Coordinates of C-alpha atoms in Angstrom, one line a residue:
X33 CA 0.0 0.0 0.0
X34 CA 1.6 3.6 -0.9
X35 CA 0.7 6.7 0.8
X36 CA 2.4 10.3 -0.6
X37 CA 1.2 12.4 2.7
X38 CA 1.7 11.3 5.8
X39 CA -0.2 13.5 9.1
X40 CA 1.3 12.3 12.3
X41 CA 2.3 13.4 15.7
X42 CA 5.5 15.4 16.1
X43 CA 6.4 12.5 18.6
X44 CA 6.5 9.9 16.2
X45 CA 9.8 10.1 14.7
X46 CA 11.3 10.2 17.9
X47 CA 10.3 6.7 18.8
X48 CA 12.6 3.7 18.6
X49 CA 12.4 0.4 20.6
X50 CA 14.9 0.0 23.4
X51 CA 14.2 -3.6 23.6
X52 CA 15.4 -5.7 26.7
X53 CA 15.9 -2.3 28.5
X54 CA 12.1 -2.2 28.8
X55 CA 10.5 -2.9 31.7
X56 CA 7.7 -4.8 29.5
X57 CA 7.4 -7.0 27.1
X58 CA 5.0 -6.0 23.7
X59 CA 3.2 -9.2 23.6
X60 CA 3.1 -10.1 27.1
X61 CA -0.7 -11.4 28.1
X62 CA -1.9 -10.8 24.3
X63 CA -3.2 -13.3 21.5
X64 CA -0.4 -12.8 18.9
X65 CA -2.2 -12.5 15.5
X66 CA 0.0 -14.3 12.6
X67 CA -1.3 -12.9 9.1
X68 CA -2.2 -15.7 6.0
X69 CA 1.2 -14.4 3.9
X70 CA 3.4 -14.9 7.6
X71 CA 1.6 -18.0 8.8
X72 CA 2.2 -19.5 5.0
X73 CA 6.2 -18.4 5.3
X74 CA 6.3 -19.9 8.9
X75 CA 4.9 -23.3 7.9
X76 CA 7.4 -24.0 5.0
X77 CA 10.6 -22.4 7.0
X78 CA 13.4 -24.4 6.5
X79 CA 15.5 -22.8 9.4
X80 CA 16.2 -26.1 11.5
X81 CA 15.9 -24.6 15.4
X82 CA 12.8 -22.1 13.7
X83 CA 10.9 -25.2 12.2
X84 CA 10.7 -26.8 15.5
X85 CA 9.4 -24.2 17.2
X86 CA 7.0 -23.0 14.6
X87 CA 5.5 -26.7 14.6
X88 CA 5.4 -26.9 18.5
X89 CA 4.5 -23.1 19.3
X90 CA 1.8 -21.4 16.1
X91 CA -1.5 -23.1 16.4
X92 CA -2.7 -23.8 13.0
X93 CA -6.1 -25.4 13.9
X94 CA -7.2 -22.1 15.8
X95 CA -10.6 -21.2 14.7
X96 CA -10.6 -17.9 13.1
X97 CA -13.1 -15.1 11.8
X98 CA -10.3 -14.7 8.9
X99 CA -9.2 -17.4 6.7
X100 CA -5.0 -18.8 7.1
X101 CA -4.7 -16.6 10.5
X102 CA -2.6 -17.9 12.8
X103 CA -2.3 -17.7 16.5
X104 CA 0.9 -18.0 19.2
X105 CA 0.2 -20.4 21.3
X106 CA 1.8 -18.3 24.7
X107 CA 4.5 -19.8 27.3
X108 CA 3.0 -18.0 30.7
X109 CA 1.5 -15.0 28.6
X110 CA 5.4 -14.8 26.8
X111 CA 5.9 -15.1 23.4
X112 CA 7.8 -18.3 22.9
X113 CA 10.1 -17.2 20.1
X114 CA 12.2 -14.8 23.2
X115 CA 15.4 -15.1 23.6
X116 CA 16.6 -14.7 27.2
X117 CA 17.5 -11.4 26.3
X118 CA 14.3 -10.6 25.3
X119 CA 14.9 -10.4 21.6
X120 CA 13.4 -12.0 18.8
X121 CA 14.2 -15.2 16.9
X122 CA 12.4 -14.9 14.7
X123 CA 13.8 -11.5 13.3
X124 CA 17.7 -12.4 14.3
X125 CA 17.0 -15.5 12.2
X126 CA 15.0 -14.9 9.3
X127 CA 15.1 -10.7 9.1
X128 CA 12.9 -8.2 10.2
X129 CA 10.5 -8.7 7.4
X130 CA 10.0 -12.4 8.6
X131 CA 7.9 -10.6 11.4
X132 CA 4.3 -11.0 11.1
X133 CA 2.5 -7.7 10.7
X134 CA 1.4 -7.4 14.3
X135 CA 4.6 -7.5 15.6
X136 CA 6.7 -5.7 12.8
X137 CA 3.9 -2.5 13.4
X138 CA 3.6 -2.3 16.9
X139 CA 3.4 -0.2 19.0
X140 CA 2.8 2.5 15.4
X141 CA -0.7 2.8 14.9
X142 CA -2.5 3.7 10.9
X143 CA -5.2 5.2 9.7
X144 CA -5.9 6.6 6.6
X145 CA -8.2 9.8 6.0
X146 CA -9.3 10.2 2.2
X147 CA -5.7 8.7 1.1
X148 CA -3.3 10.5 3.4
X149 CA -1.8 8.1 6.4
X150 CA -2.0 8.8 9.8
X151 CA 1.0 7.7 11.8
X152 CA 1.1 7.8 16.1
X153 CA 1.9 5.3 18.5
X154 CA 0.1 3.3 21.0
X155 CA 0.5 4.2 24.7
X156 CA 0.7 0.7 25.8
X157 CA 4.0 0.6 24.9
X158 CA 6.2 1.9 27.8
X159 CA 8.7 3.5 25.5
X160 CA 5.9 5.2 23.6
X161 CA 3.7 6.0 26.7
X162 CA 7.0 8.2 27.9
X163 CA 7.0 10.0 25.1
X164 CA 3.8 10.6 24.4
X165 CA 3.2 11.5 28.1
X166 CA 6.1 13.4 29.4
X167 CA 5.9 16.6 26.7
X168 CA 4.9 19.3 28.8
X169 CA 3.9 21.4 25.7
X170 CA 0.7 21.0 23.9
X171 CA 1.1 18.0 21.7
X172 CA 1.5 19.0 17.8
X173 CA 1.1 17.5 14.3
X174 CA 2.8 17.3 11.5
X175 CA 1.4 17.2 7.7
X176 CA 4.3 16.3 5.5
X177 CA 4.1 15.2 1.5
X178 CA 6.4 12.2 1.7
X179 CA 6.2 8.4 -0.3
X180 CA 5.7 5.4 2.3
X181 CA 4.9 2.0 1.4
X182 CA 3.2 -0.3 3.9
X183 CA 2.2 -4.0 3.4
X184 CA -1.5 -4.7 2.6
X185 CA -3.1 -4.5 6.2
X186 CA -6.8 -3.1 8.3
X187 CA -6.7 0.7 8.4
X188 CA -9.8 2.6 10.4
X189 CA -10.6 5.0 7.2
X190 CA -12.7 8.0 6.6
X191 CA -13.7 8.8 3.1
X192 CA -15.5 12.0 3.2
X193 CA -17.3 11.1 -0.3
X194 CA -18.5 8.3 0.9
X195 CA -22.2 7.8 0.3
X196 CA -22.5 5.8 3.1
X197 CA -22.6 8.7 5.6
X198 CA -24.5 8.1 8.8
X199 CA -22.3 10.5 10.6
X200 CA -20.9 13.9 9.6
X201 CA -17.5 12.8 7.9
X202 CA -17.2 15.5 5.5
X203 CA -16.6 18.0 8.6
X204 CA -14.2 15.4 10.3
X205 CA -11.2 17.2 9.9
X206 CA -12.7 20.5 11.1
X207 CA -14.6 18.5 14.1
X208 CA -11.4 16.8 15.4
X209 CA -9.6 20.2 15.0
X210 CA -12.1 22.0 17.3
X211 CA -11.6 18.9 19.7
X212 CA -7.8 19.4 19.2
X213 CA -8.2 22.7 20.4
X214 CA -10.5 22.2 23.3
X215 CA -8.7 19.4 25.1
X216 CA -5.1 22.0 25.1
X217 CA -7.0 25.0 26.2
X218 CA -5.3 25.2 29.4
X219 CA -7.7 27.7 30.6
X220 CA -9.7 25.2 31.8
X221 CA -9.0 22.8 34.3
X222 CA -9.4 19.3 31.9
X223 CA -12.7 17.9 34.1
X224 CA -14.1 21.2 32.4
X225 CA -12.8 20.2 28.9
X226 CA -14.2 17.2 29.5
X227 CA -17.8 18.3 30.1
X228 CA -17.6 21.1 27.4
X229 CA -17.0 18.3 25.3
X230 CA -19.8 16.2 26.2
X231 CA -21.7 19.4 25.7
X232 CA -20.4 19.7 22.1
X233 CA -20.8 15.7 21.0
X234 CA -24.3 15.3 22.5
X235 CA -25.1 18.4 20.2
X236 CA -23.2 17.1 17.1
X237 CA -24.8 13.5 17.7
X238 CA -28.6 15.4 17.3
X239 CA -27.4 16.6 14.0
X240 CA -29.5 15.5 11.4
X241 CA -27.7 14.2 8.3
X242 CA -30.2 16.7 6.2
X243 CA -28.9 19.1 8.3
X244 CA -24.9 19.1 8.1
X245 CA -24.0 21.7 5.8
X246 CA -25.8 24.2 7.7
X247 CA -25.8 23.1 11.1
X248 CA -22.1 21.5 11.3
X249 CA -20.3 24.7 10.6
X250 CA -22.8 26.9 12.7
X251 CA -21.9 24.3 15.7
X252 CA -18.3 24.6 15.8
X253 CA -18.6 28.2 15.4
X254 CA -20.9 28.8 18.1
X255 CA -18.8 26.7 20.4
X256 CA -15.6 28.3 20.3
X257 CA -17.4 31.6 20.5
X258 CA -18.9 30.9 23.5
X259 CA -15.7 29.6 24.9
X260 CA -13.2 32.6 24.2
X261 CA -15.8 34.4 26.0
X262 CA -16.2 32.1 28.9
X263 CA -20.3 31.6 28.8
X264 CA -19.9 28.3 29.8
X265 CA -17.8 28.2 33.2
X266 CA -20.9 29.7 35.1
X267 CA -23.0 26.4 34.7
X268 CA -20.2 24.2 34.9
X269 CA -19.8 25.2 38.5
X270 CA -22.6 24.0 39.4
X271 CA -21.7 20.5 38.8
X272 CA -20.9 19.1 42.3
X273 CA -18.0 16.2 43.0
X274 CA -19.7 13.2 44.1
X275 CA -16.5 11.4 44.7
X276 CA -18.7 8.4 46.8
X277 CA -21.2 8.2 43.5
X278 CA -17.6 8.7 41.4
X279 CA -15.8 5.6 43.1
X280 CA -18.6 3.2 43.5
X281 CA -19.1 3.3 39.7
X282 CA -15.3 3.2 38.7
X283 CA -14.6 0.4 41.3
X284 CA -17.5 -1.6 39.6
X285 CA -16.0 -1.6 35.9
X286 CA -12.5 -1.8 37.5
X287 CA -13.9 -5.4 39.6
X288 CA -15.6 -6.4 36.4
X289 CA -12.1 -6.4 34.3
X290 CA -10.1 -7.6 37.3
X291 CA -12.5 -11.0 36.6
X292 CA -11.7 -11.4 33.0
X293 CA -9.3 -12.7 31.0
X294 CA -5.2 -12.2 31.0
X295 CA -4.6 -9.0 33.6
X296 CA -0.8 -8.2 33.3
X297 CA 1.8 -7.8 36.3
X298 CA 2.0 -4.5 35.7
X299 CA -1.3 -3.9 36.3
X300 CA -1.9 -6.0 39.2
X301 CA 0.7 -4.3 41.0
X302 CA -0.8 -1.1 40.2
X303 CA -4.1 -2.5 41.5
X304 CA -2.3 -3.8 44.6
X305 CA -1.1 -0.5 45.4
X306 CA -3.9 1.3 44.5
X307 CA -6.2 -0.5 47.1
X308 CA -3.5 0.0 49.8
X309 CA -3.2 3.7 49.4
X310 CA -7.1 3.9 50.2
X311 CA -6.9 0.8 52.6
X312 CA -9.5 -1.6 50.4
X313 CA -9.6 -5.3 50.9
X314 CA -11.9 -6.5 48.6
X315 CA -13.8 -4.6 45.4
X316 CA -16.3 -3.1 47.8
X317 CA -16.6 0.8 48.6
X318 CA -17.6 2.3 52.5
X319 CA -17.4 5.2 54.0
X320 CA -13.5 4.6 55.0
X321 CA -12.6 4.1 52.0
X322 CA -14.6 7.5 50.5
X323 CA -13.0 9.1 53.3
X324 CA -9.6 8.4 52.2
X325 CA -10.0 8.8 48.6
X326 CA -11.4 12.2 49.3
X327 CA -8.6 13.1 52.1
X328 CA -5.5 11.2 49.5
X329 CA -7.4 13.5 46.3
X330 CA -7.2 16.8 48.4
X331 CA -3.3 16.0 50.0
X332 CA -1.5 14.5 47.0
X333 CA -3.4 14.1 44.1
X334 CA -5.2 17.8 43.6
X335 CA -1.8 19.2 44.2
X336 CA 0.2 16.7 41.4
X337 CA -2.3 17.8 38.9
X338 CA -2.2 20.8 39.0
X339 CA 1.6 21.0 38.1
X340 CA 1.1 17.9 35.4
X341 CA -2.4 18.0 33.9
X342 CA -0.4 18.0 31.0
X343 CA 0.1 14.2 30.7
X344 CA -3.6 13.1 31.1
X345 CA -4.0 16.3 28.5
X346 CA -1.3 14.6 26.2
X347 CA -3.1 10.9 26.8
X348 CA -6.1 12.1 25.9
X349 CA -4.8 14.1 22.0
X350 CA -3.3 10.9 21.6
X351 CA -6.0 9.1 22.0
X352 CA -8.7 11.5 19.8
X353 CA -5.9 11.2 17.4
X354 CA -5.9 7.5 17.0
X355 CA -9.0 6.5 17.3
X356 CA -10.3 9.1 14.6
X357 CA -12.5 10.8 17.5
X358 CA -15.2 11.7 17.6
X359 CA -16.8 9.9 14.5
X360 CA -14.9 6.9 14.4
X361 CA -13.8 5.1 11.7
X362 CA -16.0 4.4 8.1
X363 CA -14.2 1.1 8.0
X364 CA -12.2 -0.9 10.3
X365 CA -12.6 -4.8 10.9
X366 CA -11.2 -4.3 14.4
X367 CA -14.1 -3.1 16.7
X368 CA -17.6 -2.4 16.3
X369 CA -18.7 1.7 15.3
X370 CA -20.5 3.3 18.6
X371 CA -22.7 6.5 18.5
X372 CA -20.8 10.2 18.7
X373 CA -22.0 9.9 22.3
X374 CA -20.5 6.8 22.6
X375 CA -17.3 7.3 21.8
X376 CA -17.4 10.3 24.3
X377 CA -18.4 8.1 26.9
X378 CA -15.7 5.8 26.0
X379 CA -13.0 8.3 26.4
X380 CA -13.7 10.5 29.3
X381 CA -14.8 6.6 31.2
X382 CA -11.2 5.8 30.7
X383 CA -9.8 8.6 31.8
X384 CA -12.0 8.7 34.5
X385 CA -11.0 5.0 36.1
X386 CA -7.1 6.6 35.5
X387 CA -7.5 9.2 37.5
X388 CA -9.2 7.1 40.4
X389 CA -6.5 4.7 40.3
X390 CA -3.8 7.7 40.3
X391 CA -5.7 8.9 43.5
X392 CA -5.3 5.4 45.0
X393 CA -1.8 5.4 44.0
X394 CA -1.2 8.7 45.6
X395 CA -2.4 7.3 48.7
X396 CA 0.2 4.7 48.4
X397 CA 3.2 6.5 47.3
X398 CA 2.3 9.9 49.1
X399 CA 4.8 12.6 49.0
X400 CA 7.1 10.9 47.0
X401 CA 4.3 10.2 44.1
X402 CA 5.2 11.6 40.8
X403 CA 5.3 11.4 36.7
X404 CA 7.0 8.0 37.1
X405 CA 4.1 6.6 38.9
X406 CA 1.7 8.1 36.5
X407 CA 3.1 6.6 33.2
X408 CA 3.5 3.4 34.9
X409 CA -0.2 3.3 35.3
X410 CA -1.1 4.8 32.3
X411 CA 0.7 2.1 30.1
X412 CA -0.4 -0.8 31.9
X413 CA -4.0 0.3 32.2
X414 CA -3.7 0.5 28.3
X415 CA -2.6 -2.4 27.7
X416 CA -5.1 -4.2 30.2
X417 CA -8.0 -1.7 29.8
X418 CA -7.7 0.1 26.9
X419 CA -7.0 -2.5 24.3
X420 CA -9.6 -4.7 26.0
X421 CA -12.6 -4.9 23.3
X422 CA -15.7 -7.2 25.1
X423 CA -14.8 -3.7 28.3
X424 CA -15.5 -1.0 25.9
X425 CA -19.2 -2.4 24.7
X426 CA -19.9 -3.7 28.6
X427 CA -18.2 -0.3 30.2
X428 CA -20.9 2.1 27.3
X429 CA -23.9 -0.5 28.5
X430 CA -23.3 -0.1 31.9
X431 CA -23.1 3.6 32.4
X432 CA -26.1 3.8 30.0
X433 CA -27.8 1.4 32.9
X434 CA -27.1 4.1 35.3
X435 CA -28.6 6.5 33.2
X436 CA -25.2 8.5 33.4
X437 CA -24.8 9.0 29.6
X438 CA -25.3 13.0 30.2
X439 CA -23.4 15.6 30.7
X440 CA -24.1 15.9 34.2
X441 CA -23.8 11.7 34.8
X442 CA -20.1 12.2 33.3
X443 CA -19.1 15.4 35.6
X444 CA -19.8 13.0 38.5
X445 CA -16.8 10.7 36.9
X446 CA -14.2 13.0 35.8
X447 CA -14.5 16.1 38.4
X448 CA -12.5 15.1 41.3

């Protein structure tokens, strides 16, 4: 596949992978996808030590929604093909375009958007969760005209001449520009980009496709009007923190994941701690334990954010970035297309159970909590949370149970 203009996060260049320095390992607790073209390379590999474990380690006979796909069959949630070092044999063997696609792309993340590429990286990757993470200036973005060629693979596209419309994707680019620019407007504390944004997708979502041309355009407009002027902030203070309503609801989706399938060391230790710091024994909340989550928020966490909003800022760009927020993608093959609202609720729902767990984990590390701790978190949470498909359609049905799928239903979550 051949692109000629790339749009991509400044970050992304930056990146490389610095291997068995990293406290993680890519594919640790994952099903490792092996496409048809790999899987058909793997089965007639010649290499005498590779053959042997290709015949005792790749399960062939794995049923599969696509035809020839393969799947690693894991040692402990490790690949098998690790060397003790940590490095592959696969790619010290055969060459780096013996990998299968999964693992010669990630952690980089494509999309394409009426034939340009989009290029960023995913944050479950520690290397690329530090980077991402750590800039303290507002994340930017890069449109350059250069040729890259990428083997045949799933994108999440957007064509705006679509006729299959459904959803406003002839104004995407302007739409995620306008969210671009709400989510880094540091005027606001981020719970109140948050709910302005809610505000903003439940009003795009109630746009009738008769209606785009005219109404799209008048939306965005009268948006960022009323925020250079500040109309909003009076009825956002109204909102009130429930931070007992806040933790009963994040604890719930948090116990729910906790009984599924593979849940990574890295995030058990970060659950571990997180129940210590507000002295939990089991998945249950009392008033102790709303007590000290409001008495750990107001000691350590309120006072860490407000020097480093900037990283659950940066998490969040990333994040409207890569999933082609807040439309979604036309096409994908990967997960299943939500409502605008949806996809709100999807992102501020994450960032809501992070920031709970960063209050926890305050309470844990106290004064000596910092950026370390948070990135640590984020990463893992990624890859146990965010990656986690059967949680995102069970987290959007359950807060629709609770009839919190409003505006003021997601201020309880995110305003601490």
């Amino acid at each position: 596949m051949k692109f000629e203009e790339i749009f991509e996060p400044a970050y992304f260049r930056h990146f490389f992978c610095n291997g068995p320095e990293c406290p993680d390992t890519c594919c640790s607790g994952w099903d490792i996808v092996i496409d048809a073209a790999t899987s058909q390379r793997y089965a007639s590999c010649e290499d005498v030590r590779l053959k042997a474990l290709f015949s005792k380690h790749l399960d062939f006979e794995r049923k599969s929604t696509i035809p020839s796909q393969t799947y690693v069959k894991l040692e402990q949630q490790s690949c098998p093909f690790l060397t003790e070092e940590r490095l592959c044999q696969i790619q010290q063997r055969l060459g780096e375009d013996a990998l299968s696609l999964t693992c010669s792309t990630y952690p980089r993340f494509f999309n394409q958007i009426n034939g340009v590429l989009e290029r960023s990286l995913c944050i479950s990757c520690f290397k690329a969760a530090q980077l991402i993470l750590l800039k303290k200036e507002p994340m930017q973005f890069i449109r350059s005209k250069e040729p890259v060629t990428l083997r045949p693979q799933t994108f999440g596209a957007i064509r705006s001449s679509s006729e299959v419309m459904l959803k406003p994707y002839a104004y995407f680019a302007t739409i995620r520009e306008f969210v671009f620019e709400l989510l880094q407007n540091r005027d606001y504390p981020l719970w109140q980009r948050l709910s302005l944004l809610s505000v903003f997708c439940s009003r795009l979502g109630q746009v009738q496709e008769q209606y785009y041309e005219e109404d799209i355009p008048y939306l965005l407009s009268y948006f960022r009007d009323r925020i250079q002027h500040d109309d909003f902030r009076q009825a956002m203070d109204v909102f009130e923190t429930d931070l007992e309503t806040q933790l009963q609801v994040l604890i719930a989706l948090l116990n729910y994941r906790m009984q599924g399938d593979f849940i990574g060391e890295r995030f058990q230790a970060c659950m571990h701690a997180f129940m210590q710091g507000l002295g939990m024994k089991e998945y249950t909340v009392n008033s102790d334990v709303v007590e000290a989550y409001a008495l750990v928020n107001q000691q350590y966490y309120l006072p860490f954010l407000k020097e480093h909003e900037y990283v659950l800022e940066n998490y969040l760009v990333n994040s409207v970035f890569q999933k082609l927020f807040p439309l979604g993608p036309q096409e994908n093959g990967i997960a299943e297309s939500c409502e605008i609202y949806e996809e709100y609720i999807l992102l501020a729902l994450h960032y809501a159970m992070m920031q709970a767990l960063l209050i926890g984990l305050a309470g844990f590390h106290k004064k000596s909590f910092n950026v370390t701790h948070v990135v640590d978190l984020i990463q893992a949470y990624e890859k146990t949370i965010g990656h986690n498909l059967s949680f995102r359609l069970q987290a959007i049905k359950f807060i629709k149970t609770l009839q919190m799928d409003t505006t003021g239903g997601m201020s309880v979550l995110v305003k601490v």
